[in-house]
């Protein structure tokens, strides 16, 4: 029983010694507070937008006895103020609140300036540089960070008062500066457009609290734009009119008549376009409609022109190439090479082991003989690295080929500044989305030869569109489909089983052969499959094959969520594979520690890191609030606030693995993931493994996936544009 009357409101104040828990989304916190006349620290629970160690709090509430945690003070009102004692000031400054001030400099500042330290930082910054170790640069940094923090806190309090969390407050401030509150008050839906990590739902909450009614036209137009953006994140360039109206209605809870008015207004403002896909009226975001139309126009322009390098005596040169490379080309490979050099535009598609790499190497030798300036690229860093290794030539990502324009945004190479190149080979073309392909194709010189290489049966791009599939299905662009598995690949169970899956044939899951590169391990959902995954990842495979479990083994999951989803397995594997870390931080609901394997989850042009890049955390600087990640030898520094772009990568989704290859791939497949289980998903996962593929889970689920031939139907118009403009 509590010694206090739980029904009587009391008042409490004191200095925060420790923050046990703080949820920045809703402000809920558990604080340990030094209160006058209390021998031990008092546990205070309540809500506050922002809180730091050392601050002085005032609160009102009731005492209660928690069965698990003992006596606590439950505050219904809680306010945090700057500390008023030297001890509190030192803890406050040393808490990591102000970038550039850790425990060491906090002590130094308080010793020098006492309780006047806040006034010095704010109004007399020149005095800071008189202290040892604090030069002019650090002094300016401290002052600027102090100023920013004050503004951020105001934004936090504003957002919190309007029903939204404060995690993104710093990012809002970085985007809008001191105008943040004014901009948000005028049009809260702007947040969803401009601020990474703030979705429509959060912006809508703010709008409601600011007095924007449910049936207002500004809300209907914002909801409509969001519904279309959601469609692009699911791979569509457009949505049928009926589906868009239905989705927007469902999202906003408004009448269809208001949605139709919003569509009319958006069409008038030219932000969206209505066009036909297979005789159905569909609504496009204007940019995607433009991209697809322009891609078709430029591809056809390349295709119709004759080759500038001459296509004579190719047949005679092929034996010479075979001799130089010590290879023997199949008839369809020879045919493909002759076509590739007789046409300015061509597509080569085929599954693993069908000779795409050999064909490209032979073609490169011929291009070398013709003294052409050749460039190689791929959509991801890992795919580009693999292309370099197989060809012996430099290959880059498409982003690096085009070069990010750090000043004006966009790319350095564009329609006004073309690439210097005679022939371009693009590998893993199935991964390229519409917007990236448009950026690439408009930067090509007029005389270019272009070869697109990829496996059209794999998953389509993560971004909007299905560029490779649409080009092939148009039947306008010359395409060579390689389907013969070469003898050296026939011994690989990975390759033979991948092709079986692609044809809808279930591999023999009971087959056992010494030194096989393909295994199926049966496991039940729950503890059984998780324990087996941990055992084979951390123990059995590393020991048997002498492999590093972090660098050489990759778990590929159908989904993010669920017991065998990437999120859950990352938590389990982190405990086992990185148990003895030196430094750790918790951000955005994830623990990050030195030595962790992580992945970039979106393109960050400023840092030159891209969606799917994998690295290892090499350092955590708690004073500067920075984390360093080593990506393929490229060390990149992140602020703590940017760590929502990063996720653990011991396990990742199959979608995120596109364009990558790993020595060992482990694929958990259970009925929990049945909604996601399709043939091309499993096929893509199997083809990611080079030395070993292990499928673990339920036979029923695997059989269901192999049987399911439906691939996601994407709404795009590139195929139509190619056919109509031809």
XYZ file of C-alpha atoms in Angstrom:
726
model
C 0.000 0.000 0.000
C 1.094 3.522 -0.705
C 1.740 5.753 2.252
C 0.134 8.594 0.300
C -3.528 9.252 -0.387
C -3.894 8.444 -4.065
C -6.886 10.695 -4.543
C -5.211 13.894 -3.359
C -3.339 15.949 -5.932
C 0.179 16.930 -4.849
C 2.912 19.131 -6.269
C 6.493 18.007 -6.832
C 9.687 19.619 -8.116
C 13.327 18.647 -8.436
C 16.269 17.941 -10.762
C 16.241 15.098 -13.285
C 19.044 12.665 -12.483
C 18.197 9.980 -14.996
C 15.786 9.432 -17.866
C 14.642 5.815 -17.638
C 12.357 6.092 -20.652
C 11.135 8.770 -23.062
C 8.929 8.171 -26.096
C 9.383 11.177 -28.393
C 6.260 10.236 -30.369
C 3.771 10.821 -27.551
C 6.025 12.443 -24.943
C 5.501 9.739 -22.285
C 8.468 9.521 -19.914
C 9.737 7.784 -16.799
C 12.118 10.046 -14.869
C 14.300 9.607 -11.799
C 14.209 12.904 -9.924
C 16.118 14.318 -6.949
C 13.413 15.893 -4.778
C 14.046 17.932 -1.608
C 13.254 16.009 1.623
C 13.324 12.660 -0.206
C 16.347 10.485 0.613
C 16.017 8.388 -2.524
C 15.351 9.403 -6.100
C 11.648 9.676 -6.943
C 10.221 7.937 -10.018
C 7.995 10.362 -11.946
C 5.826 9.317 -14.913
C 4.109 11.769 -17.246
C 4.300 13.417 -20.662
C 6.635 16.134 -21.859
C 7.679 16.948 -25.455
C 11.381 17.129 -24.729
C 13.440 16.360 -21.661
C 17.133 16.251 -20.648
C 19.154 15.111 -17.653
C 19.860 18.024 -15.284
C 16.666 19.926 -16.049
C 14.462 21.144 -13.233
C 10.883 19.843 -13.365
C 7.652 21.063 -11.827
C 4.697 18.718 -11.833
C 1.358 17.932 -10.243
C -0.276 14.551 -9.834
C -0.842 11.638 -7.456
C 1.262 8.993 -5.774
C 0.576 5.355 -6.540
C 2.165 2.005 -5.924
C 3.152 0.013 -8.976
C 3.269 -3.731 -8.265
C 6.344 -4.218 -10.379
C 8.239 -0.977 -9.862
C 7.132 0.287 -6.458
C 6.117 3.803 -5.441
C 5.807 6.341 -8.259
C 4.490 9.841 -8.821
C 2.005 9.952 -11.686
C 2.003 13.499 -13.105
C -0.985 14.940 -14.981
C 0.999 18.161 -15.503
C 4.737 18.187 -16.118
C 6.985 21.045 -17.147
C 10.741 20.918 -17.685
C 12.791 24.068 -17.015
C 16.486 24.872 -17.370
C 18.369 23.744 -14.275
C 19.112 26.261 -11.527
C 21.903 24.468 -9.635
C 25.518 24.111 -10.780
C 25.268 20.340 -10.532
C 22.062 20.375 -12.589
C 23.565 22.729 -15.182
C 26.589 20.462 -15.617
C 24.431 17.363 -16.070
C 22.171 19.241 -18.455
C 25.026 20.436 -20.665
C 26.774 17.056 -20.530
C 23.664 15.042 -21.433
C 24.283 15.210 -25.194
C 21.542 17.794 -25.676
C 23.919 20.293 -27.276
C 26.070 18.868 -30.043
C 29.747 19.604 -29.300
C 29.361 19.516 -25.499
C 29.927 16.228 -23.699
C 30.600 15.582 -20.005
C 34.205 16.859 -20.280
C 33.385 20.287 -21.743
C 30.266 20.636 -19.598
C 32.425 20.486 -16.447
C 34.897 22.953 -17.949
C 32.145 25.446 -18.856
C 30.424 25.302 -15.456
C 33.759 25.662 -13.623
C 34.572 28.756 -15.686
C 31.211 30.532 -15.859
C 29.098 29.048 -13.048
C 25.369 29.793 -13.258
C 26.044 32.421 -15.953
C 27.006 29.740 -18.503
C 23.679 29.888 -20.413
C 23.988 33.678 -20.746
C 27.583 33.309 -22.003
C 26.588 30.721 -24.638
C 23.673 32.829 -25.836
C 25.063 36.383 -25.652
C 28.873 36.265 -25.148
C 30.103 33.372 -27.341
C 33.548 34.962 -27.695
C 34.239 34.068 -24.040
C 33.945 30.343 -24.806
C 37.079 30.310 -26.958
C 39.160 31.582 -23.999
C 38.952 28.078 -22.494
C 41.496 25.370 -23.298
C 40.238 22.980 -25.948
C 37.458 25.270 -27.172
C 38.587 27.114 -30.256
C 36.591 29.554 -32.356
C 35.101 26.787 -34.540
C 33.858 24.719 -31.568
C 32.607 27.879 -29.801
C 30.568 28.904 -32.873
C 29.272 25.359 -33.227
C 28.146 25.283 -29.573
C 26.355 28.630 -29.923
C 24.612 27.689 -33.160
C 23.536 24.320 -31.759
C 22.212 26.055 -28.620
C 20.159 28.455 -30.738
C 18.846 25.631 -32.930
C 17.938 23.575 -29.878
C 15.816 26.404 -28.453
C 13.904 26.739 -31.718
C 13.544 22.973 -32.062
C 12.094 22.811 -28.562
C 9.518 25.439 -29.480
C 8.587 23.374 -32.537
C 8.408 20.253 -30.381
C 6.055 21.886 -27.932
C 3.926 23.245 -30.797
C 3.656 19.823 -32.456
C 3.003 18.062 -29.179
C 0.199 20.485 -28.377
C -1.404 19.543 -31.697
C -1.381 15.812 -31.134
C 1.794 14.823 -32.935
C 5.077 13.390 -31.708
C 8.357 15.203 -31.755
C 10.767 12.768 -33.376
C 10.808 14.755 -36.620
C 11.072 18.201 -35.032
C 14.754 18.627 -35.833
C 14.138 17.680 -39.443
C 11.257 20.164 -39.680
C 13.533 22.878 -38.335
C 16.316 21.943 -40.789
C 13.833 22.208 -43.670
C 11.903 25.331 -42.686
C 14.161 27.051 -40.157
C 12.557 29.675 -37.953
C 9.514 29.764 -40.272
C 8.565 26.211 -39.261
C 5.588 27.039 -37.041
C 4.226 29.615 -39.543
C 4.459 27.177 -42.472
C 2.910 24.294 -40.550
C 0.075 26.516 -39.317
C -0.712 27.715 -42.854
C -0.663 24.298 -44.584
C 0.131 21.302 -42.376
C -0.156 18.942 -45.376
C 3.054 20.464 -46.699
C 4.858 18.406 -44.042
C 3.951 15.131 -45.780
C 5.427 16.464 -49.052
C 8.603 18.040 -47.690
C 9.676 16.152 -44.568
C 11.092 12.667 -44.771
C 9.406 10.421 -42.242
C 6.223 12.454 -41.798
C 3.277 10.839 -43.488
C -0.148 12.043 -44.407
C -1.749 10.680 -41.226
C 0.503 12.788 -38.978
C -0.039 15.895 -41.123
C -3.790 15.237 -41.081
C -3.763 15.050 -37.274
C -2.114 18.461 -37.066
C -4.560 19.847 -39.624
C -7.530 18.640 -37.581
C -6.153 20.206 -34.432
C -5.572 23.451 -36.301
C -9.247 23.598 -37.290
C -9.167 22.213 -40.857
C -12.463 20.363 -41.253
C -12.863 16.779 -42.410
C -14.698 17.760 -45.602
C -12.503 20.725 -46.600
C -11.207 20.847 -50.185
C -7.582 21.382 -49.050
C -7.790 18.085 -47.141
C -9.399 16.246 -50.080
C -6.660 17.435 -52.473
C -3.896 16.542 -50.026
C -5.437 13.079 -49.455
C -5.710 12.513 -53.194
C -2.012 13.353 -53.717
C -1.092 11.030 -50.870
C -3.147 8.159 -52.331
C -1.276 8.551 -55.643
C 2.089 8.726 -53.893
C 1.200 5.539 -52.019
C 0.471 3.943 -55.384
C 3.937 4.883 -56.689
C 5.547 3.371 -53.592
C 3.707 0.139 -54.541
C 5.235 0.305 -58.025
C 2.407 1.980 -59.988
C 2.826 5.002 -62.263
C -0.943 5.565 -62.149
C -4.180 4.254 -60.680
C -7.503 3.553 -62.423
C -9.928 6.380 -61.683
C -12.387 4.152 -59.768
C -9.646 2.673 -57.572
C -8.189 6.123 -56.833
C -11.611 7.482 -55.803
C -12.224 4.417 -53.626
C -8.752 4.608 -51.977
C -9.108 8.343 -51.271
C -12.610 7.871 -49.835
C -11.365 5.109 -47.562
C -8.403 7.209 -46.446
C -10.358 10.396 -45.693
C -13.844 9.125 -44.840
C -15.464 11.628 -47.234
C -18.060 11.485 -50.023
C -16.972 10.471 -53.541
C -18.382 13.744 -54.945
C -15.764 15.715 -52.971
C -12.985 13.398 -54.234
C -14.139 14.030 -57.827
C -13.993 17.809 -57.255
C -10.466 17.400 -55.815
C -9.445 15.424 -58.933
C -10.830 18.182 -61.211
C -8.924 20.849 -59.265
C -5.672 18.839 -59.358
C -6.057 18.273 -63.121
C -6.631 22.030 -63.571
C -3.437 22.751 -61.629
C -1.626 20.164 -63.853
C -0.286 18.168 -60.897
C -2.110 15.069 -62.165
C -3.063 13.825 -65.646
C -5.899 11.573 -66.794
C -4.952 9.096 -69.548
C -5.927 5.618 -70.734
C -4.257 2.306 -69.852
C -5.853 -0.566 -71.779
C -8.911 1.640 -72.437
C -9.352 2.384 -68.715
C -9.197 6.024 -67.527
C -6.257 6.258 -65.132
C -4.832 9.102 -63.063
C -1.087 9.758 -63.206
C 1.081 12.056 -61.169
C 2.154 14.476 -63.910
C 5.850 13.679 -63.460
C 5.407 9.924 -64.039
C 3.246 10.483 -67.113
C 5.988 12.730 -68.519
C 8.796 10.272 -67.672
C 7.192 7.305 -69.444
C 6.279 9.335 -72.543
C 9.789 10.789 -72.821
C 11.499 7.414 -72.218
C 9.534 5.895 -75.108
C 10.370 8.825 -77.382
C 14.111 8.675 -76.611
C 14.356 4.865 -76.854
C 12.706 4.915 -80.273
C 15.039 7.710 -81.357
C 18.088 5.595 -80.417
C 16.606 2.462 -82.017
C 15.865 3.937 -85.442
C 19.386 5.268 -86.102
C 22.114 3.208 -87.760
C 25.223 2.276 -85.781
C 28.037 4.828 -86.221
C 30.822 2.241 -85.760
C 29.968 -0.051 -88.720
C 28.775 -3.628 -88.393
C 30.978 -5.349 -90.990
C 33.116 -8.468 -90.422
C 31.570 -9.226 -87.001
C 31.169 -12.886 -87.883
C 34.894 -13.172 -88.628
C 35.899 -11.510 -85.358
C 33.975 -13.867 -83.055
C 36.474 -16.816 -83.286
C 39.258 -14.381 -82.373
C 37.303 -13.253 -79.318
C 36.620 -16.866 -78.271
C 40.347 -17.600 -78.454
C 41.328 -14.510 -76.464
C 38.830 -15.278 -73.674
C 39.278 -19.070 -73.829
C 35.530 -19.578 -74.214
C 33.141 -21.267 -76.582
C 30.050 -19.241 -77.411
C 26.707 -20.925 -78.095
C 24.843 -20.066 -81.288
C 22.297 -17.847 -79.508
C 25.132 -15.975 -77.775
C 26.866 -15.336 -81.128
C 23.562 -14.174 -82.563
C 23.072 -11.832 -79.594
C 26.547 -10.303 -79.992
C 26.047 -9.664 -83.721
C 22.657 -8.079 -83.031
C 24.104 -5.962 -80.195
C 26.705 -4.477 -82.518
C 24.361 -4.173 -85.494
C 21.723 -2.271 -83.498
C 22.082 0.805 -81.315
C 19.564 -0.508 -78.791
C 19.063 -4.034 -77.538
C 17.851 -6.031 -74.537
C 19.386 -9.286 -73.272
C 17.369 -11.211 -70.699
C 17.774 -14.620 -69.106
C 18.030 -16.448 -65.805
C 21.149 -17.561 -63.890
C 23.628 -19.800 -65.726
C 22.338 -18.848 -69.196
C 25.529 -17.040 -70.181
C 24.652 -13.345 -69.779
C 28.031 -12.584 -68.166
C 30.022 -14.513 -70.801
C 28.109 -12.738 -73.549
C 28.834 -9.315 -72.033
C 32.576 -10.121 -71.675
C 32.775 -11.195 -75.336
C 30.888 -8.085 -76.439
C 33.275 -5.888 -74.447
C 36.244 -7.437 -76.295
C 34.632 -6.614 -79.637
C 33.880 -3.056 -78.524
C 37.518 -2.769 -77.470
C 38.631 -3.839 -80.963
C 36.418 -1.121 -82.402
C 38.083 1.376 -80.001
C 34.792 2.551 -78.540
C 34.481 4.426 -75.233
C 32.435 1.983 -73.155
C 30.841 2.560 -69.747
C 29.246 -0.019 -67.450
C 26.662 0.655 -64.758
C 24.047 -0.997 -62.532
C 21.292 0.304 -60.228
C 22.954 -0.668 -56.896
C 26.444 -0.549 -55.399
C 26.624 -4.309 -54.915
C 25.426 -4.979 -58.493
C 28.017 -2.533 -59.864
C 30.762 -4.166 -57.795
C 29.758 -7.595 -59.112
C 29.782 -6.300 -62.701
C 33.310 -4.939 -62.158
C 34.495 -8.287 -60.768
C 33.052 -10.336 -63.638
C 34.252 -8.053 -66.454
C 37.526 -6.745 -64.999
C 36.434 -3.209 -65.936
C 35.216 -0.299 -63.849
C 31.459 -0.262 -63.266
C 29.526 2.301 -61.258
C 26.023 2.817 -59.978
C 23.746 4.823 -62.265
C 23.723 7.582 -59.636
C 27.515 7.807 -59.626
C 27.652 7.641 -63.424
C 25.334 10.661 -63.649
C 27.029 12.400 -60.652
C 24.894 14.135 -58.062
C 24.818 17.917 -58.458
C 25.407 19.005 -54.863
C 24.648 22.657 -55.586
C 21.479 22.711 -57.666
C 20.157 19.216 -56.947
C 19.513 16.594 -59.625
C 22.377 15.163 -61.664
C 25.426 16.788 -63.237
C 24.898 14.853 -66.479
C 21.531 15.591 -68.089
C 19.946 16.752 -71.364
C 22.147 19.879 -71.304
C 25.373 18.103 -70.316
C 25.538 14.637 -71.911
C 27.732 11.734 -70.874
C 30.945 11.211 -72.853
C 30.403 7.658 -73.984
C 30.007 5.601 -77.192
C 28.419 2.497 -75.716
C 26.649 1.923 -72.395
C 25.919 -1.457 -70.802
C 23.340 -1.420 -68.000
C 23.216 -4.574 -65.857
C 20.353 -5.653 -63.564
C 17.986 -3.540 -65.660
C 14.887 -5.134 -64.109
C 15.616 -3.068 -60.994
C 15.503 0.334 -62.678
C 12.429 2.418 -61.960
C 10.893 4.991 -64.268
C 12.352 8.140 -62.688
C 15.937 6.807 -62.596
C 15.719 5.464 -66.154
C 14.451 8.834 -67.368
C 17.396 10.575 -65.663
C 19.785 8.116 -67.350
C 18.367 8.139 -70.850
C 18.137 11.928 -71.152
C 21.868 12.157 -70.353
C 22.911 9.839 -73.206
C 24.699 11.343 -76.224
C 22.984 11.175 -79.638
C 25.385 8.551 -81.053
C 25.149 6.128 -78.093
C 24.838 2.336 -78.270
C 22.733 1.018 -75.384
C 22.509 -2.547 -74.086
C 20.075 -3.409 -71.289
C 20.879 -6.668 -69.480
C 18.649 -8.217 -66.833
C 16.422 -11.047 -65.701
C 12.849 -9.981 -66.435
C 11.470 -12.876 -64.334
C 12.859 -11.377 -61.125
C 10.937 -8.956 -58.963
C 10.312 -5.586 -60.595
C 11.904 -2.370 -59.341
C 11.204 -1.120 -55.833
C 10.269 2.265 -57.327
C 7.429 2.990 -59.762
C 7.167 1.336 -63.146
C 8.334 -1.855 -64.831
C 10.768 -0.481 -67.371
C 12.457 -3.674 -68.569
C 9.225 -5.687 -68.697
C 7.409 -2.948 -70.638
C 10.273 -2.602 -73.135
C 10.309 -6.358 -73.772
C 6.497 -6.731 -73.910
C 6.186 -3.880 -76.417
C 7.818 -6.171 -79.033
C 9.314 -3.034 -80.567
C 12.863 -3.174 -79.168
C 15.153 -6.041 -80.267
C 15.305 -8.568 -77.415
C 17.346 -11.756 -77.048
C 16.087 -14.182 -74.396
C 18.760 -16.641 -73.223
C 17.209 -19.860 -71.932
C 19.929 -22.513 -72.327
C 21.659 -23.511 -69.073
C 25.353 -24.027 -69.765
C 27.112 -27.244 -68.854
C 29.266 -25.685 -66.125
C 26.094 -24.445 -64.445
C 24.155 -27.685 -64.700
C 25.965 -29.114 -61.650
C 24.694 -26.232 -59.500
C 21.501 -27.126 -57.680
C 21.003 -23.381 -57.048
C 20.747 -22.703 -60.788
C 18.757 -25.817 -61.755
C 16.295 -25.317 -58.892
C 15.945 -21.591 -59.656
C 14.909 -22.460 -63.213
C 12.515 -25.130 -61.937
C 10.871 -22.589 -59.634
C 10.645 -20.081 -62.498
C 8.779 -22.692 -64.566
C 6.452 -23.540 -61.662
C 8.127 -26.904 -60.937
C 8.667 -27.770 -57.261
C 12.285 -28.900 -56.599
C 12.855 -32.231 -54.824
C 13.019 -31.028 -51.233
C 13.986 -34.446 -49.878
C 17.037 -34.730 -52.116
C 20.272 -35.014 -50.143
C 23.704 -34.930 -51.702
C 27.107 -34.313 -50.146
C 28.508 -30.889 -50.947
C 25.237 -29.714 -52.510
C 24.726 -25.961 -52.779
C 20.950 -26.111 -52.160
C 19.157 -27.394 -49.025
C 15.650 -27.389 -47.620
C 15.336 -27.651 -43.828
C 11.880 -28.292 -42.467
C 10.886 -26.181 -39.461
C 7.712 -25.216 -37.647
C 6.735 -21.559 -37.153
C 7.684 -20.056 -33.790
C 10.672 -21.071 -31.652
C 11.585 -24.058 -33.847
C 12.358 -22.058 -37.001
C 14.023 -19.183 -35.108
C 16.305 -21.568 -33.155
C 17.233 -23.413 -36.360
C 17.978 -20.134 -38.163
C 20.262 -18.987 -35.331
C 22.055 -22.363 -35.202
C 22.749 -22.638 -38.947
C 23.619 -18.926 -39.307
C 25.913 -18.612 -36.326
C 27.336 -22.113 -35.995
C 26.754 -24.818 -38.603
C 27.433 -22.947 -41.862
C 30.405 -20.867 -40.572
C 32.097 -24.025 -39.224
C 31.417 -26.279 -42.209
C 32.303 -23.765 -44.921
C 34.753 -21.548 -42.979
C 32.630 -18.453 -43.545
C 32.052 -15.223 -41.606
C 28.403 -15.182 -40.406
C 28.159 -11.362 -40.644
C 29.887 -10.737 -43.979
C 29.135 -13.956 -45.877
C 25.628 -14.994 -44.781
C 22.474 -13.059 -45.601
C 18.971 -13.856 -44.401
C 16.341 -12.938 -47.011
C 12.784 -12.696 -45.710
C 9.519 -12.369 -47.646
C 8.300 -9.726 -45.160
C 9.469 -7.121 -42.666
C 6.998 -8.085 -39.960
C 6.119 -11.294 -38.152
C 8.197 -13.805 -36.218
C 10.278 -14.704 -39.284
C 10.208 -11.181 -40.694
C 13.410 -9.194 -41.170
C 12.693 -6.908 -38.212
C 12.308 -9.707 -35.655
C 15.209 -11.816 -36.973
C 17.513 -8.781 -36.895
C 16.846 -8.372 -33.181
C 17.509 -12.084 -32.554
C 20.701 -12.213 -34.632
C 22.072 -8.959 -33.223
C 22.067 -10.527 -29.732
C 24.041 -13.542 -30.959
C 26.352 -12.049 -33.605
C 27.276 -8.787 -31.869
C 26.950 -9.464 -28.123
C 30.135 -7.787 -26.871
C 29.781 -4.344 -28.378
C 31.583 -1.401 -26.810
C 29.158 1.429 -27.615
C 25.456 1.474 -28.365
C 22.618 3.956 -28.838
C 18.874 3.512 -29.210
C 17.216 5.556 -31.952
C 13.873 5.162 -33.688
C 13.114 2.010 -31.737
C 16.350 0.241 -32.747
C 19.587 -0.467 -30.905
C 22.676 0.397 -32.962
C 26.081 -0.758 -31.785
C 29.655 -0.699 -33.067
C 30.115 -3.825 -35.219
C 26.461 -4.042 -36.331
C 25.651 -4.865 -39.943
C 23.293 -2.170 -41.274
C 21.573 -1.109 -44.485
C 20.711 2.249 -46.023
C 16.943 2.174 -46.688
C 16.569 5.157 -49.018
C 18.664 7.162 -51.460
C 20.705 9.868 -49.758
C 22.314 11.915 -52.496
C 24.134 14.198 -50.058
C 25.973 11.252 -48.536
C 26.285 9.326 -51.811
C 24.621 6.297 -50.213
C 21.707 4.475 -51.763
C 18.782 2.227 -50.961
C 20.136 -1.283 -50.280
C 23.771 -0.328 -49.519
C 25.113 -2.530 -46.700
C 27.819 -1.468 -44.233
C 29.213 -2.013 -40.741
C 29.007 0.534 -37.896
C 32.635 1.418 -37.179
C 32.250 4.212 -34.582
C 29.719 5.981 -32.356
C 30.564 9.482 -31.077
C 28.157 10.269 -28.265
C 29.526 13.781 -27.741
C 29.088 14.851 -31.367
C 25.965 12.657 -31.692
C 27.346 10.985 -34.786
C 27.646 7.438 -36.030
C 30.146 6.260 -38.682
C 29.237 3.472 -41.102
C 31.729 1.742 -43.375
C 30.090 1.025 -46.787
C 32.440 -1.006 -48.986
C 35.442 0.962 -47.682
C 33.557 4.285 -47.931
C 33.137 5.697 -44.397
C 29.998 7.836 -44.028
C 29.048 9.925 -40.971
C 25.397 10.239 -39.876
C 23.785 12.503 -37.293
C 21.664 10.630 -34.770
C 18.580 12.352 -36.242
C 19.196 10.693 -39.620
C 19.291 7.129 -38.318
C 15.749 6.421 -39.451
C 17.408 5.901 -42.860
C 19.386 3.022 -41.381
C 18.219 -0.417 -40.310
C 19.922 -3.575 -39.078
C 20.817 -5.872 -41.979
C 21.620 -9.322 -40.577
C 18.269 -10.050 -42.191
C 16.617 -8.060 -44.955
C 13.648 -8.432 -47.280
C 13.942 -10.188 -50.626
C 12.867 -6.938 -52.306
C 15.835 -5.123 -50.762
C 18.259 -7.814 -51.981
C 17.668 -7.184 -55.682
C 20.865 -6.649 -57.625
C 22.969 -8.173 -54.860
C 24.655 -11.539 -54.551
C 25.823 -13.153 -51.342
C 28.017 -16.215 -50.707
C 25.253 -17.772 -48.580
C 21.527 -17.025 -48.578
C 19.068 -18.326 -45.972
C 15.370 -17.947 -46.837
C 12.700 -18.503 -44.132
C 9.368 -19.457 -45.716
C 6.293 -20.111 -43.575
C 2.546 -19.826 -43.942
C 2.764 -16.603 -41.894
C 4.042 -14.935 -45.080
C 1.463 -16.490 -47.418
C 0.198 -13.082 -48.609
C 3.647 -12.305 -50.043
C 4.578 -15.731 -51.369
C 4.821 -15.618 -55.154
C 6.969 -17.473 -57.653
C 9.059 -14.484 -58.713
C 9.702 -13.587 -55.057
C 11.175 -17.022 -54.261
C 12.970 -17.142 -57.629
C 14.607 -13.773 -56.913
C 15.707 -14.947 -53.447
C 17.244 -18.201 -54.709
C 19.200 -16.409 -57.447
C 20.875 -14.141 -54.861
C 22.984 -17.054 -53.508
C 26.410 -17.805 -55.054
C 27.773 -20.738 -53.027
C 24.888 -21.947 -50.878
C 21.122 -21.479 -50.588
C 19.224 -22.800 -47.572
C 15.422 -22.622 -47.499
C 14.031 -23.209 -44.033
C 10.393 -23.528 -43.080
C 7.219 -25.258 -44.219
C 7.016 -27.387 -47.394
C 3.401 -26.313 -47.854
C 4.365 -22.619 -47.921
C 7.234 -23.210 -50.381
C 4.971 -25.267 -52.681
C 2.343 -22.505 -52.546
C 4.919 -19.905 -53.596
C 6.187 -21.994 -56.532
C 2.634 -22.608 -57.710
C 1.646 -18.916 -57.497
C 2.560 -17.494 -60.896
C 0.817 -14.156 -60.493
C 3.200 -11.272 -60.534
C 2.056 -7.931 -59.253
C 0.158 -6.103 -61.968
C 1.558 -2.588 -62.246
C -0.227 0.290 -63.846
C 2.214 1.837 -66.325
C 2.005 3.147 -69.896
C 5.539 2.751 -71.242
C 4.627 -0.303 -73.348
C 1.723 1.631 -74.929
C 3.891 4.686 -75.641
C 6.506 2.505 -77.367
C 3.841 0.883 -79.540
C 1.922 4.097 -80.340
C 4.971 6.219 -81.135
C 6.706 3.529 -83.204
